[in-house]
mmCIF file of C-alpha atoms in Angstrom:
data_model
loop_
_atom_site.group_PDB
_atom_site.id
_atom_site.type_symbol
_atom_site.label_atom_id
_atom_site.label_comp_id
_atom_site.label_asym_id
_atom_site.label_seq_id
_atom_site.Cartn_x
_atom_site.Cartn_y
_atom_site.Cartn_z
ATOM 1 C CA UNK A 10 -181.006 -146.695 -34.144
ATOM 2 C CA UNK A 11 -180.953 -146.809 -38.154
ATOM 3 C CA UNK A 12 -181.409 -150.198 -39.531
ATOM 4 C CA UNK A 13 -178.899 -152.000 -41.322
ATOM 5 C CA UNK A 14 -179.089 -152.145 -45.040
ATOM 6 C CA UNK A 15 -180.716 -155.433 -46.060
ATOM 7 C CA UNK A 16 -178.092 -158.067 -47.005
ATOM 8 C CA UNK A 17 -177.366 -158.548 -50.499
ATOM 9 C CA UNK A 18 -178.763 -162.018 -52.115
ATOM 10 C CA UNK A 19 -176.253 -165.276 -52.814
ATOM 11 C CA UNK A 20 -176.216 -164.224 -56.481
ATOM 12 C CA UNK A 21 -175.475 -160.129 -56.077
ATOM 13 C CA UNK A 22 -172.966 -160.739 -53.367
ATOM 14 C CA UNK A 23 -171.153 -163.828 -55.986
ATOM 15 C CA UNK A 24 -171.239 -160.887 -58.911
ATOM 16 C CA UNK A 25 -169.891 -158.426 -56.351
ATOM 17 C CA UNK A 26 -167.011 -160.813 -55.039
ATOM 18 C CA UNK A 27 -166.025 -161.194 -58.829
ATOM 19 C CA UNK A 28 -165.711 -157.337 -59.623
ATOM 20 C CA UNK A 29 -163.463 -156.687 -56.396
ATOM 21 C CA UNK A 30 -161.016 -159.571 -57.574
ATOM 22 C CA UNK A 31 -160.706 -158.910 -61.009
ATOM 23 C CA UNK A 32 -160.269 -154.982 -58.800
ATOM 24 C CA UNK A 33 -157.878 -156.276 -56.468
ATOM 25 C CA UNK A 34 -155.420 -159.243 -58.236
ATOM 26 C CA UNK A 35 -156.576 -159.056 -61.810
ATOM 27 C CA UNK A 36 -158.209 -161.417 -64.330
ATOM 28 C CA UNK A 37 -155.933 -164.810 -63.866
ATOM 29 C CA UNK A 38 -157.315 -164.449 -59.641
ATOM 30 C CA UNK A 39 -160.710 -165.031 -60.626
ATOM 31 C CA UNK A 40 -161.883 -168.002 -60.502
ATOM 32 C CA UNK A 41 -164.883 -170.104 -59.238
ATOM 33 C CA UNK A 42 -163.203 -171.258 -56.032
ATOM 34 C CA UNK A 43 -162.062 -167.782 -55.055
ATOM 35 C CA UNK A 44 -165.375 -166.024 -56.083
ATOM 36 C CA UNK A 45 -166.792 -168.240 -53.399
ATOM 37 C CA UNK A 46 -164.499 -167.258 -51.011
ATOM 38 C CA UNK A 47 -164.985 -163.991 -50.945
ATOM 39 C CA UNK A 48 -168.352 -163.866 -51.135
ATOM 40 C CA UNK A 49 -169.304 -165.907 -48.218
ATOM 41 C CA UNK A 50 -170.352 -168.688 -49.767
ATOM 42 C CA UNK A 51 -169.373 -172.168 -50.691
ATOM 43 C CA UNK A 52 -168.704 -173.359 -53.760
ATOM 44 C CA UNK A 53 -171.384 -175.393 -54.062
ATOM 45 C CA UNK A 54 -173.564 -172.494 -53.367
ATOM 46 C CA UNK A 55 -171.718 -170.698 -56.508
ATOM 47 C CA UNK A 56 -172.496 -173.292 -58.462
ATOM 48 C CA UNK A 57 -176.518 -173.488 -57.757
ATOM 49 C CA UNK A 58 -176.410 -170.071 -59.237
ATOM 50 C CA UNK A 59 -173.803 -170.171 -61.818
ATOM 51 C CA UNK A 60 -172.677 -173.541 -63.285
ATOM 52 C CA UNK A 61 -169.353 -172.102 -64.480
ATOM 53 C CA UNK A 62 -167.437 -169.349 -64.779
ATOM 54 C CA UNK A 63 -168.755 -168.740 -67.701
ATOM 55 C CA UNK A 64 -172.267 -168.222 -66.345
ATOM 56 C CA UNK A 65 -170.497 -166.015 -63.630
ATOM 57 C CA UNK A 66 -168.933 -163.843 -66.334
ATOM 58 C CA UNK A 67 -172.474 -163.926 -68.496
ATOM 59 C CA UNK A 68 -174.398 -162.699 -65.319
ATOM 60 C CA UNK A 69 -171.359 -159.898 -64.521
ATOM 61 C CA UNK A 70 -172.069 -158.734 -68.456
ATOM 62 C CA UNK A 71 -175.793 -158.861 -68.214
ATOM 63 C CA UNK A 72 -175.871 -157.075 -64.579
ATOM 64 C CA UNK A 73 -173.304 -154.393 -66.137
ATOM 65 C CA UNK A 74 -175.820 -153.911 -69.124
ATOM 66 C CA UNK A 75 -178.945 -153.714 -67.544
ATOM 67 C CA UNK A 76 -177.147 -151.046 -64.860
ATOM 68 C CA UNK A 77 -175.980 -149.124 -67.771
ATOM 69 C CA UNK A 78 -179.334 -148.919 -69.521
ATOM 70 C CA UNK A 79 -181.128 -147.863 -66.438
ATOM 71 C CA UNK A 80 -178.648 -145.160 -65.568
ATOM 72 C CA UNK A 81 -178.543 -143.676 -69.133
ATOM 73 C CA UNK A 82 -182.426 -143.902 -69.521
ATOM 74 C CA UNK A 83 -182.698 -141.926 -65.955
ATOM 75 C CA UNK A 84 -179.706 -139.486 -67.135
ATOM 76 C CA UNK A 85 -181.796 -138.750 -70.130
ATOM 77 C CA UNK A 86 -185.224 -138.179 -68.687
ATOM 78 C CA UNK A 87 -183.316 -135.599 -66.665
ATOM 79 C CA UNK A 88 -182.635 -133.841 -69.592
ATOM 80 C CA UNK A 89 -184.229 -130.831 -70.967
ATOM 81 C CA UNK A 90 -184.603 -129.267 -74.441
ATOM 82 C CA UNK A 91 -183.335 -129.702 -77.835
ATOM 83 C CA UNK A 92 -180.391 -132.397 -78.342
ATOM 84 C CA UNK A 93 -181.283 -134.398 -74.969
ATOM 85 C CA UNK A 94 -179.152 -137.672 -75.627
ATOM 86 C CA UNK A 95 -176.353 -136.186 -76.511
ATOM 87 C CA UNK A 96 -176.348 -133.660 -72.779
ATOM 88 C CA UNK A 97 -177.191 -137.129 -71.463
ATOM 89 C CA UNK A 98 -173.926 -138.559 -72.551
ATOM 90 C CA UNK A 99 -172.086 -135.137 -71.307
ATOM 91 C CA UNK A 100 -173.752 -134.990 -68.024
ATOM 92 C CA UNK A 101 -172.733 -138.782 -67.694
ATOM 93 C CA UNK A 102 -169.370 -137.827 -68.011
ATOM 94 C CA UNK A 103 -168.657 -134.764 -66.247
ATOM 95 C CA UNK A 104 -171.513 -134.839 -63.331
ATOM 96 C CA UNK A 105 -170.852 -136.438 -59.912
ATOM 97 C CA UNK A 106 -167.273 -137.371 -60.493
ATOM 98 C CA UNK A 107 -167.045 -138.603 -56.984
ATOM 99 C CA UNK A 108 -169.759 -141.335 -58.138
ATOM 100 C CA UNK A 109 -168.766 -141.976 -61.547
ATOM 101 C CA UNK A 110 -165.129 -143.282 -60.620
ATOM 102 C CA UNK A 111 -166.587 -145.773 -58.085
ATOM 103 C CA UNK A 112 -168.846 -146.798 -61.480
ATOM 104 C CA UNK A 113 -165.999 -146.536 -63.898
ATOM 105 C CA UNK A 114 -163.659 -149.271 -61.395
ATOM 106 C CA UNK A 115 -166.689 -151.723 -61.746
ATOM 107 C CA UNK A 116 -167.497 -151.628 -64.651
ATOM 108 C CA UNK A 117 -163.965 -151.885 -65.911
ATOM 109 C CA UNK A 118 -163.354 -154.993 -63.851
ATOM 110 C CA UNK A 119 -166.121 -156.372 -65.460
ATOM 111 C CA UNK A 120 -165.190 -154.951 -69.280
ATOM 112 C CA UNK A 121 -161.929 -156.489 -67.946
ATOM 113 C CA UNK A 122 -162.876 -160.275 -66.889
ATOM 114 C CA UNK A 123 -165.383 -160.129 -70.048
ATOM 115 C CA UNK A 124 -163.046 -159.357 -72.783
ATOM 116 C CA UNK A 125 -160.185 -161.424 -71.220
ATOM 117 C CA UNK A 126 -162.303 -164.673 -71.232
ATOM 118 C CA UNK A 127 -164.407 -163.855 -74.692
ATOM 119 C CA UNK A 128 -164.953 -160.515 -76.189
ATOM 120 C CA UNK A 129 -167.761 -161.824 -77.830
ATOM 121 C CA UNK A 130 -169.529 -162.436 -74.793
ATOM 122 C CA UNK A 131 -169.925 -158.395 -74.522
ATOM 123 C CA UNK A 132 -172.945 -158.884 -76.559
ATOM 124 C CA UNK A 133 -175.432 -157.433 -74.172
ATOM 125 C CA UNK A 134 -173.383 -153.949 -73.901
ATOM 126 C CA UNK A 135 -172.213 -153.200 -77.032
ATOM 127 C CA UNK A 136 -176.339 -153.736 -77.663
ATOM 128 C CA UNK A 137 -176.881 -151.234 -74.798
ATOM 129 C CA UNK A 138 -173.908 -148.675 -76.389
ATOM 130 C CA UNK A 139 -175.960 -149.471 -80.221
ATOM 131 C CA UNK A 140 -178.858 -147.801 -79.122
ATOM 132 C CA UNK A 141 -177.091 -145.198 -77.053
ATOM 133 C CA UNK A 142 -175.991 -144.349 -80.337
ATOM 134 C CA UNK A 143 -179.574 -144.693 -81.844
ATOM 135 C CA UNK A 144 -180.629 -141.941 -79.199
ATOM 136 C CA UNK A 145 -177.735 -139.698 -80.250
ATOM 137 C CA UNK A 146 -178.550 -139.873 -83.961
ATOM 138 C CA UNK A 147 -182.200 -138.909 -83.323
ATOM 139 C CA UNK A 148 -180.483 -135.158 -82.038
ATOM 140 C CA UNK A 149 -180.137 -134.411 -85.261
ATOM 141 C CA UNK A 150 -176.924 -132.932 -84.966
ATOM 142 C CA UNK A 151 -174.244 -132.266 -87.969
ATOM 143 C CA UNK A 152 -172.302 -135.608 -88.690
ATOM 144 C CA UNK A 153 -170.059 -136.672 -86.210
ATOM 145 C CA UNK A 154 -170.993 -134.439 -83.327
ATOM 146 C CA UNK A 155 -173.067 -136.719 -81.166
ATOM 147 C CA UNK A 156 -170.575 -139.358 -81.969
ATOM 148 C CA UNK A 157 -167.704 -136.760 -80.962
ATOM 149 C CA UNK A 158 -169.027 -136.482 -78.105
ATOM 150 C CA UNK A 159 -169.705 -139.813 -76.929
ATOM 151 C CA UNK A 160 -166.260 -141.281 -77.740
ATOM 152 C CA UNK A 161 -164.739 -138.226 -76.051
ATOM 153 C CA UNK A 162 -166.666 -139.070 -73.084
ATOM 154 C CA UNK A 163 -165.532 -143.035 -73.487
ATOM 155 C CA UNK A 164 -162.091 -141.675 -73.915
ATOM 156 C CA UNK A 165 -161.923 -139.720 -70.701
ATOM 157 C CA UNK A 166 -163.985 -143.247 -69.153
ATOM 158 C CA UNK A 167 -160.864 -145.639 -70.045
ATOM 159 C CA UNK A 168 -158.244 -142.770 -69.635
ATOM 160 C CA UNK A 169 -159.416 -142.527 -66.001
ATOM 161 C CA UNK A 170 -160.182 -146.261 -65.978
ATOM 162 C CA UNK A 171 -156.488 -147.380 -66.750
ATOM 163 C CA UNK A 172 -154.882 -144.261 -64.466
ATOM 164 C CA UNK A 173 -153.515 -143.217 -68.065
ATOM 165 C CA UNK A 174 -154.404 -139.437 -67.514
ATOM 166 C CA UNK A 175 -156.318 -137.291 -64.597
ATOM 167 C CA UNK A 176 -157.638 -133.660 -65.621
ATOM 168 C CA UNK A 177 -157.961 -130.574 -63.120
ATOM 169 C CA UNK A 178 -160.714 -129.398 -63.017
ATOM 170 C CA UNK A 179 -160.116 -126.588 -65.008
ATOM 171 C CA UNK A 180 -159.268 -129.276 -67.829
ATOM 172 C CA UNK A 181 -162.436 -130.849 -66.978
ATOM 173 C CA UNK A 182 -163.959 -127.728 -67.728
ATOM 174 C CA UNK A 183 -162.569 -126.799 -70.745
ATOM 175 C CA UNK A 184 -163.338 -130.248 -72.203
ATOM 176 C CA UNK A 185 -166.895 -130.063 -71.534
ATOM 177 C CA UNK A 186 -167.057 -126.373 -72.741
ATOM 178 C CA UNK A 187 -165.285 -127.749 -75.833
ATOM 179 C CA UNK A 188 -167.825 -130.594 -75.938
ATOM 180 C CA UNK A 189 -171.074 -128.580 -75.494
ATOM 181 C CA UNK A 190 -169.782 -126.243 -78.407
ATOM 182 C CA UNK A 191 -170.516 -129.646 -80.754
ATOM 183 C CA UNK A 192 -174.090 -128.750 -79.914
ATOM 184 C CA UNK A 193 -173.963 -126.062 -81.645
ATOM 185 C CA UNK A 194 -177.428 -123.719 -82.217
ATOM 186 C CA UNK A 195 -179.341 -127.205 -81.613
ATOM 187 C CA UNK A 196 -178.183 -127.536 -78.232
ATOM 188 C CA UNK A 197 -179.005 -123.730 -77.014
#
């Protein structure tokens, strides 16, 4: 008989409970009370690990930031030849879809909650996103490519993110052919 997976500590199963809210009923539903609530626990328990919702939101942020880094960094050591943080940033976009829109619904509950309560509290991933950047200037591509293709990649992250647009695959495709072109005789 396989063993259960181990049960998720007070604080990840708090964070967790606030992403499916903000998911489920939006920004105004989450609150303290209701975080509680759905994750099991009571609200005093919430409140030995995060004193407000403020805290809550600064742990979602920081949790969000240090998941992003980790992925990118494990994207990129993947990578191969020249122009490697800029295939990162493609192959973050366009590989496992399946598991990337399960990522993308997170993340954007937690972009979501964040902004809605105080954009500047994004602090710790717009630092992650600054040295994304860093990476993608060190390919030495011509101006604007690695950039081109990192906000095309953002852009098809919040398109799919707010149901705006969904590609075929064949669109897919074509967009990352498109995409990979920017790499030009660097990225051959």
């Amino acid at each position: 008989m396989p063993e259960a997976p181990p049960i998720p500590d007070a604080r990840t199963r708090i964070l967790d409970a606030a992403e499916r809210i903000v998911q489920a009923k939006g920004v105004p539903a989450l609150t303290l009370e209701a975080a509680a609530r759905e994750a099991g626990i009571s609200k005093g328990g919430l409140l030995y690990h995060f004193a407000s919702k403020e805290a809550m939101l600064s742990g979602l942020v920081a949790r969000l930031a240090e998941y992003v880094q980790m992925d990118f960094d494990a994207v990129l050591a993947a990578q191969s030849g020249p122009c490697p943080a800029s295939r990162a940033v493609l192959a973050w976009a366009f590989d496992h879809p399946e598991q990337v829109c399960e990522e993308q619904h997170r993340a954007g509950a937690v972009f979501l909650a964040v902004f809605h309560h105080d954009p500047a509290m994004l602090g710790p991933i717009r630092a992650v996103f600054a040295h994304i950047r860093d990476r993608l200037r060190a390919d030495a591509l011509p101006p604007g490519h690695a950039l081109a293709i990192m906000a095309a990649s953002d852009g098809l992250f919040f398109g799919a993110l707010f149901g705006m647009y969904e590609q075929s695959e064949a669109e897919r495709l074509a967009i990352r052919t498109a995409l990979e072109g920017l790499l030009g005789e660097a990225g051959a």
